[in-house]
Every structure is written in structure tokens, then in C-alpha cells.
């Protein structure tokens, strides 16, 4: 997930930081404040503007998809481990 972001040369570093902060809380104002060090009023105006940027939208979609895939893979590993343990437990009866 981070590798994709680092390799993206379409975004400036602060835009990349905005994307990462945005995915933490899904709050454009907060993400803008963190990434740009801006005051609340500036962030309240510019945060949503960044979300309208096509390159930002594309990057956020890719990061969300990558994060979801990673989550699903970990979930499948956990489910498999639980099923193996249950199977082993049931075989003792």
C-alpha cells in the first residue's frame, strides 16, 4: 500500500500525506491540517477541494482497494486457523 503511494510521481509529498491522513479518519479538514499544517478555516476550505482532485481520488481509491485486499487476506488466514483448530477439537470427540 505504501509502496504504491511512494512510487506515485503524480502527487506531491504533501498530497501523499493528505491521502494517508484522510484514510485514518475520512475527514478532509483534519487530513489537510495534518498534511499542510494549516489552520482550521483554511483546511475546511482546501481539504474538500483536494478530495475533488482527480489524482487524489484515484490514489485514495487504489489505497482503499489495497487496504481492503490486505484485510481480506488476513481475515482468510484467521478463518482458516480457526477452522483448523475447530476441526482438531472435534476430532478428539
mmCIF file of N, CA and C in Angstrom:
data_model
loop_
_atom_site.group_PDB
_atom_site.id
_atom_site.type_symbol
_atom_site.label_atom_id
_atom_site.label_comp_id
_atom_site.label_asym_id
_atom_site.label_seq_id
_atom_site.Cartn_x
_atom_site.Cartn_y
_atom_site.Cartn_z
ATOM 1 N N UNK A 1 0.815 -1.185 0.000
ATOM 2 C CA UNK A 1 0.000 0.000 0.000
ATOM 3 C C UNK A 1 0.865 1.258 0.000
ATOM 4 N N UNK A 2 1.826 1.321 0.886
ATOM 5 C CA UNK A 2 2.702 2.488 0.967
ATOM 6 C C UNK A 2 3.603 2.562 -0.261
ATOM 7 N N UNK A 3 4.033 1.401 -0.772
ATOM 8 C CA UNK A 3 4.889 1.390 -1.956
ATOM 9 C C UNK A 3 4.212 2.077 -3.131
ATOM 10 N N UNK A 4 2.914 1.813 -3.315
ATOM 11 C CA UNK A 4 2.163 2.461 -4.398
ATOM 12 C C UNK A 4 2.205 3.969 -4.248
ATOM 13 N N UNK A 5 2.017 4.415 -3.037
ATOM 14 C CA UNK A 5 1.977 5.842 -2.773
ATOM 15 C C UNK A 5 3.334 6.483 -3.016
ATOM 16 N N UNK A 6 4.378 5.844 -2.551
ATOM 17 C CA UNK A 6 5.732 6.379 -2.731
ATOM 18 C C UNK A 6 6.079 6.468 -4.217
ATOM 19 N N UNK A 7 5.679 5.460 -4.978
ATOM 20 C CA UNK A 7 6.003 5.419 -6.404
ATOM 21 C C UNK A 7 5.171 6.376 -7.244
ATOM 22 N N UNK A 8 4.091 6.894 -6.699
ATOM 23 C CA UNK A 8 3.218 7.789 -7.449
ATOM 24 C C UNK A 8 3.893 9.145 -7.609
ATOM 25 N N UNK A 9 4.350 9.433 -8.835
ATOM 26 C CA UNK A 9 5.011 10.714 -9.066
ATOM 27 C C UNK A 9 4.036 11.777 -9.572
ATOM 28 N N UNK A 10 2.738 11.445 -9.583
ATOM 29 C CA UNK A 10 1.725 12.423 -9.975
ATOM 30 C C UNK A 10 1.340 13.331 -8.811
ATOM 31 N N UNK A 11 1.636 12.887 -7.590
ATOM 32 C CA UNK A 11 1.267 13.655 -6.400
ATOM 33 C C UNK A 11 2.497 14.228 -5.722
ATOM 34 N N UNK A 12 2.328 15.387 -5.140
ATOM 35 C CA UNK A 12 3.386 15.990 -4.337
ATOM 36 C C UNK A 12 3.389 15.302 -2.971
ATOM 37 N N UNK A 13 4.475 15.468 -2.237
ATOM 38 C CA UNK A 13 4.610 14.797 -0.940
ATOM 39 C C UNK A 13 3.478 15.150 0.026
ATOM 40 N N UNK A 14 3.078 16.412 0.050
ATOM 41 C CA UNK A 14 2.000 16.799 0.971
ATOM 42 C C UNK A 14 0.663 16.210 0.536
ATOM 43 N N UNK A 15 0.468 16.042 -0.759
ATOM 44 C CA UNK A 15 -0.757 15.398 -1.240
ATOM 45 C C UNK A 15 -0.765 13.922 -0.836
ATOM 46 N N UNK A 16 0.390 13.293 -0.896
ATOM 47 C CA UNK A 16 0.507 11.903 -0.455
ATOM 48 C C UNK A 16 0.204 11.799 1.038
ATOM 49 N N UNK A 17 0.755 12.742 1.808
ATOM 50 C CA UNK A 17 0.494 12.752 3.250
ATOM 51 C C UNK A 17 -0.999 12.960 3.506
ATOM 52 N N UNK A 18 -1.623 13.857 2.747
ATOM 53 C CA UNK A 18 -3.057 14.083 2.872
ATOM 54 C C UNK A 18 -3.825 12.778 2.681
ATOM 55 N N UNK A 19 -3.458 12.011 1.671
ATOM 56 C CA UNK A 19 -4.133 10.737 1.403
ATOM 57 C C UNK A 19 -4.031 9.794 2.604
ATOM 58 N N UNK A 20 -2.843 9.686 3.160
ATOM 59 C CA UNK A 20 -2.651 8.789 4.305
ATOM 60 C C UNK A 20 -3.436 9.273 5.526
ATOM 61 N N UNK A 21 -3.391 10.561 5.785
ATOM 62 C CA UNK A 21 -4.160 11.089 6.912
ATOM 63 C C UNK A 21 -5.656 10.929 6.664
ATOM 64 N N UNK A 22 -6.094 11.166 5.447
ATOM 65 C CA UNK A 22 -7.516 11.048 5.138
ATOM 66 C C UNK A 22 -8.024 9.632 5.420
ATOM 67 N N UNK A 23 -7.230 8.637 5.067
ATOM 68 C CA UNK A 23 -7.654 7.255 5.281
ATOM 69 C C UNK A 23 -7.699 6.856 6.753
ATOM 70 N N UNK A 24 -7.082 7.642 7.597
ATOM 71 C CA UNK A 24 -7.137 7.349 9.036
ATOM 72 C C UNK A 24 -8.491 7.720 9.633
ATOM 73 N N UNK A 25 -9.081 8.837 9.177
ATOM 74 C CA UNK A 25 -10.327 9.325 9.795
ATOM 75 C C UNK A 25 -11.423 9.657 8.787
ATOM 76 N N UNK A 26 -11.087 9.644 7.505
ATOM 77 C CA UNK A 26 -12.038 10.057 6.466
ATOM 78 C C UNK A 26 -12.580 11.458 6.754
ATOM 79 N N UNK A 27 -11.679 12.332 7.168
ATOM 80 C CA UNK A 27 -12.013 13.716 7.469
ATOM 81 C C UNK A 27 -11.032 14.598 6.706
ATOM 82 N N UNK A 28 -11.513 15.238 5.655
ATOM 83 C CA UNK A 28 -10.644 16.020 4.779
ATOM 84 C C UNK A 28 -10.049 17.234 5.494
ATOM 85 N N UNK A 29 -10.821 17.846 6.378
ATOM 86 C CA UNK A 29 -10.317 19.022 7.105
ATOM 87 C C UNK A 29 -9.157 18.628 8.007
ATOM 88 N N UNK A 30 -9.353 17.575 8.769
ATOM 89 C CA UNK A 30 -8.289 17.107 9.674
ATOM 90 C C UNK A 30 -7.056 16.676 8.881
ATOM 91 N N UNK A 31 -7.282 15.944 7.803
ATOM 92 C CA UNK A 31 -6.165 15.464 6.981
ATOM 93 C C UNK A 31 -5.379 16.631 6.394
ATOM 94 N N UNK A 32 -6.085 17.662 5.964
ATOM 95 C CA UNK A 32 -5.406 18.833 5.397
ATOM 96 C C UNK A 32 -4.590 19.542 6.473
ATOM 97 N N UNK A 33 -5.159 19.686 7.653
ATOM 98 C CA UNK A 33 -4.425 20.319 8.751
ATOM 99 C C UNK A 33 -3.141 19.563 9.062
ATOM 100 N N UNK A 34 -3.238 18.240 9.124
ATOM 101 C CA UNK A 34 -2.064 17.421 9.440
ATOM 102 C C UNK A 34 -1.014 17.492 8.334
ATOM 103 N N UNK A 35 -1.451 17.385 7.089
ATOM 104 C CA UNK A 35 -0.507 17.334 5.964
ATOM 105 C C UNK A 35 0.126 18.690 5.658
ATOM 106 N N UNK A 36 -0.647 19.757 5.828
ATOM 107 C CA UNK A 36 -0.171 21.079 5.428
ATOM 108 C C UNK A 36 0.111 22.013 6.596
ATOM 109 N N UNK A 37 -0.243 21.609 7.801
ATOM 110 C CA UNK A 37 -0.025 22.475 8.959
ATOM 111 C C UNK A 37 -0.876 23.733 8.905
ATOM 112 N N UNK A 38 -2.034 23.637 8.294
ATOM 113 C CA UNK A 38 -2.898 24.796 8.091
ATOM 114 C C UNK A 38 -3.851 24.999 9.271
ATOM 115 N N UNK A 39 -4.371 26.224 9.377
ATOM 116 C CA UNK A 39 -5.377 26.486 10.401
ATOM 117 C C UNK A 39 -6.705 25.862 9.964
ATOM 118 N N UNK A 40 -7.646 25.829 10.896
ATOM 119 C CA UNK A 40 -8.912 25.141 10.658
ATOM 120 C C UNK A 40 -9.675 25.713 9.469
ATOM 121 N N UNK A 41 -9.790 27.017 9.380
ATOM 122 C CA UNK A 41 -10.574 27.642 8.305
ATOM 123 C C UNK A 41 -9.983 27.333 6.930
ATOM 124 N N UNK A 42 -8.681 27.403 6.821
ATOM 125 C CA UNK A 42 -8.023 27.081 5.550
ATOM 126 C C UNK A 42 -8.240 25.615 5.208
ATOM 127 N N UNK A 43 -8.083 24.756 6.202
ATOM 128 C CA UNK A 43 -8.255 23.321 5.993
ATOM 129 C C UNK A 43 -9.692 22.975 5.628
ATOM 130 N N UNK A 44 -10.637 23.681 6.243
ATOM 131 C CA UNK A 44 -12.058 23.432 5.972
ATOM 132 C C UNK A 44 -12.406 23.761 4.519
ATOM 133 N N UNK A 45 -11.710 24.713 3.951
ATOM 134 C CA UNK A 45 -11.923 25.087 2.547
ATOM 135 C C UNK A 45 -11.140 24.180 1.602
ATOM 136 N N UNK A 46 -9.875 23.960 1.915
ATOM 137 C CA UNK A 46 -8.989 23.263 0.981
ATOM 138 C C UNK A 46 -9.028 21.744 1.069
ATOM 139 N N UNK A 47 -9.389 21.203 2.222
ATOM 140 C CA UNK A 47 -9.478 19.751 2.355
ATOM 141 C C UNK A 47 -10.456 19.145 1.358
ATOM 142 N N UNK A 48 -11.693 19.620 1.337
ATOM 143 C CA UNK A 48 -12.654 19.090 0.353
ATOM 144 C C UNK A 48 -12.231 19.338 -1.097
ATOM 145 N N UNK A 49 -11.524 20.438 -1.335
ATOM 146 C CA UNK A 49 -11.020 20.702 -2.695
ATOM 147 C C UNK A 49 -10.047 19.610 -3.135
ATOM 148 N N UNK A 50 -9.202 19.196 -2.209
ATOM 149 C CA UNK A 50 -8.261 18.131 -2.560
ATOM 150 C C UNK A 50 -8.996 16.839 -2.884
ATOM 151 N N UNK A 51 -10.074 16.571 -2.165
ATOM 152 C CA UNK A 51 -10.846 15.363 -2.444
ATOM 153 C C UNK A 51 -11.462 15.384 -3.839
ATOM 154 N N UNK A 52 -11.665 16.565 -4.380
ATOM 155 C CA UNK A 52 -12.224 16.688 -5.730
ATOM 156 C C UNK A 52 -11.159 16.527 -6.816
ATOM 157 N N UNK A 53 -9.902 16.563 -6.429
ATOM 158 C CA UNK A 53 -8.797 16.411 -7.376
ATOM 159 C C UNK A 53 -8.777 14.981 -7.918
ATOM 160 N N UNK A 54 -8.782 14.842 -9.239
ATOM 161 C CA UNK A 54 -8.857 13.518 -9.875
ATOM 162 C C UNK A 54 -7.698 12.614 -9.468
ATOM 163 N N UNK A 55 -6.514 13.162 -9.341
ATOM 164 C CA UNK A 55 -5.348 12.340 -8.969
ATOM 165 C C UNK A 55 -5.447 11.872 -7.513
ATOM 166 N N UNK A 56 -5.948 12.752 -6.658
ATOM 167 C CA UNK A 56 -6.152 12.377 -5.252
ATOM 168 C C UNK A 56 -7.224 11.287 -5.166
ATOM 169 N N UNK A 57 -8.323 11.475 -5.890
ATOM 170 C CA UNK A 57 -9.398 10.470 -5.897
ATOM 171 C C UNK A 57 -8.873 9.113 -6.334
ATOM 172 N N UNK A 58 -8.098 9.120 -7.410
ATOM 173 C CA UNK A 58 -7.540 7.868 -7.937
ATOM 174 C C UNK A 58 -6.643 7.198 -6.898
ATOM 175 N N UNK A 59 -5.777 7.980 -6.272
ATOM 176 C CA UNK A 59 -4.859 7.423 -5.275
ATOM 177 C C UNK A 59 -5.619 6.883 -4.074
ATOM 178 N N UNK A 60 -6.620 7.608 -3.608
ATOM 179 C CA UNK A 60 -7.414 7.136 -2.467
ATOM 180 C C UNK A 60 -8.129 5.838 -2.800
ATOM 181 N N UNK A 61 -8.664 5.741 -4.007
ATOM 182 C CA UNK A 61 -9.341 4.509 -4.423
ATOM 183 C C UNK A 61 -8.366 3.338 -4.436
ATOM 184 N N UNK A 62 -7.181 3.559 -4.982
ATOM 185 C CA UNK A 62 -6.174 2.495 -5.021
ATOM 186 C C UNK A 62 -5.743 2.086 -3.620
ATOM 187 N N UNK A 63 -5.551 3.057 -2.745
ATOM 188 C CA UNK A 63 -5.150 2.739 -1.374
ATOM 189 C C UNK A 63 -6.253 1.997 -0.627
ATOM 190 N N UNK A 64 -7.499 2.418 -0.819
ATOM 191 C CA UNK A 64 -8.624 1.737 -0.177
ATOM 192 C C UNK A 64 -8.722 0.297 -0.663
ATOM 193 N N UNK A 65 -8.593 0.096 -1.974
ATOM 194 C CA UNK A 65 -8.675 -1.254 -2.533
ATOM 195 C C UNK A 65 -7.542 -2.135 -2.025
ATOM 196 N N UNK A 66 -6.353 -1.578 -1.957
ATOM 197 C CA UNK A 66 -5.203 -2.319 -1.459
ATOM 198 C C UNK A 66 -5.389 -2.680 0.010
ATOM 199 N N UNK A 67 -5.896 -1.739 0.784
ATOM 200 C CA UNK A 67 -6.138 -1.968 2.207
ATOM 201 C C UNK A 67 -7.210 -3.035 2.402
ATOM 202 N N UNK A 68 -8.255 -2.979 1.616
ATOM 203 C CA UNK A 68 -9.334 -3.962 1.706
ATOM 204 C C UNK A 68 -8.826 -5.350 1.344
ATOM 205 N N UNK A 69 -8.030 -5.441 0.292
ATOM 206 C CA UNK A 69 -7.472 -6.727 -0.116
ATOM 207 C C UNK A 69 -6.589 -7.294 0.989
ATOM 208 N N UNK A 70 -5.761 -6.452 1.576
ATOM 209 C CA UNK A 70 -4.891 -6.886 2.666
ATOM 210 C C UNK A 70 -5.715 -7.381 3.843
ATOM 211 N N UNK A 71 -6.771 -6.654 4.187
ATOM 212 C CA UNK A 71 -7.650 -7.058 5.278
ATOM 213 C C UNK A 71 -8.292 -8.408 4.984
ATOM 214 N N UNK A 72 -8.789 -8.578 3.768
ATOM 215 C CA UNK A 72 -9.453 -9.828 3.393
ATOM 216 C C UNK A 72 -8.473 -11.007 3.451
ATOM 217 N N UNK A 73 -7.245 -10.802 3.035
ATOM 218 C CA UNK A 73 -6.244 -11.864 3.101
ATOM 219 C C UNK A 73 -5.975 -12.260 4.547
ATOM 220 N N UNK A 74 -5.841 -11.281 5.430
ATOM 221 C CA UNK A 74 -5.613 -11.580 6.845
ATOM 222 C C UNK A 74 -6.819 -12.273 7.459
ATOM 223 N N UNK A 75 -8.008 -11.861 7.049
ATOM 224 C CA UNK A 75 -9.233 -12.483 7.548
ATOM 225 C C UNK A 75 -9.305 -13.945 7.113
ATOM 226 N N UNK A 76 -8.948 -14.231 5.886
ATOM 227 C CA UNK A 76 -8.971 -15.613 5.394
ATOM 228 C C UNK A 76 -7.969 -16.479 6.159
ATOM 229 N N UNK A 77 -6.810 -15.941 6.466
ATOM 230 C CA UNK A 77 -5.810 -16.684 7.244
ATOM 231 C C UNK A 77 -6.354 -16.974 8.638
ATOM 232 N N UNK A 78 -6.981 -15.985 9.258
ATOM 233 C CA UNK A 78 -7.559 -16.162 10.583
ATOM 234 C C UNK A 78 -8.682 -17.192 10.556
ATOM 235 N N UNK A 79 -9.565 -17.110 9.573
ATOM 236 C CA UNK A 79 -10.668 -18.076 9.457
ATOM 237 C C UNK A 79 -10.135 -19.491 9.262
ATOM 238 N N UNK A 80 -9.111 -19.615 8.466
ATOM 239 C CA UNK A 80 -8.512 -20.921 8.234
ATOM 240 C C UNK A 80 -7.934 -21.492 9.530
ATOM 241 N N UNK A 81 -7.268 -20.662 10.301
ATOM 242 C CA UNK A 81 -6.696 -21.108 11.571
ATOM 243 C C UNK A 81 -7.791 -21.530 12.544
ATOM 244 N N UNK A 82 -8.863 -20.778 12.596
ATOM 245 C CA UNK A 82 -9.984 -21.117 13.478
ATOM 246 C C UNK A 82 -10.616 -22.438 13.052
ATOM 247 N N UNK A 83 -10.834 -22.603 11.754
ATOM 248 C CA UNK A 83 -11.418 -23.853 11.265
ATOM 249 C C UNK A 83 -10.518 -25.047 11.553
ATOM 250 N N UNK A 84 -9.221 -24.874 11.391
ATOM 251 C CA UNK A 84 -8.278 -25.957 11.696
ATOM 252 C C UNK A 84 -8.344 -26.337 13.171
ATOM 253 N N UNK A 85 -8.427 -25.338 14.022
ATOM 254 C CA UNK A 85 -8.499 -25.605 15.455
ATOM 255 C C UNK A 85 -9.815 -26.297 15.814
ATOM 256 N N UNK A 86 -10.913 -25.839 15.236
ATOM 257 C CA UNK A 86 -12.206 -26.469 15.493
ATOM 258 C C UNK A 86 -12.227 -27.906 14.996
ATOM 259 N N UNK A 87 -11.660 -28.118 13.828
ATOM 260 C CA UNK A 87 -11.613 -29.468 13.265
ATOM 261 C C UNK A 87 -10.812 -30.377 14.177
ATOM 262 N N UNK A 88 -9.680 -29.912 14.657
ATOM 263 C CA UNK A 88 -8.845 -30.700 15.541
ATOM 264 C C UNK A 88 -9.565 -30.991 16.849
ATOM 265 N N UNK A 89 -10.297 -30.010 17.357
ATOM 266 C CA UNK A 89 -11.052 -30.189 18.600
ATOM 267 C C UNK A 89 -12.167 -31.214 18.408
ATOM 268 N N UNK A 90 -12.883 -31.125 17.298
ATOM 269 C CA UNK A 90 -13.983 -32.053 17.028
ATOM 270 C C UNK A 90 -13.494 -33.475 16.821
ATOM 271 N N UNK A 91 -12.302 -33.650 16.330
ATOM 272 C CA UNK A 91 -11.776 -34.977 16.078
ATOM 273 C C UNK A 91 -11.417 -35.697 17.381
ATOM 274 N N UNK A 92 -11.280 -34.948 18.456
ATOM 275 C CA UNK A 92 -10.969 -35.582 19.741
ATOM 276 C C UNK A 92 -12.201 -36.206 20.390
ATOM 277 N N UNK A 93 -13.382 -35.893 19.899
ATOM 278 C CA UNK A 93 -14.621 -36.453 20.457
ATOM 279 C C UNK A 93 -14.964 -37.767 19.865
#
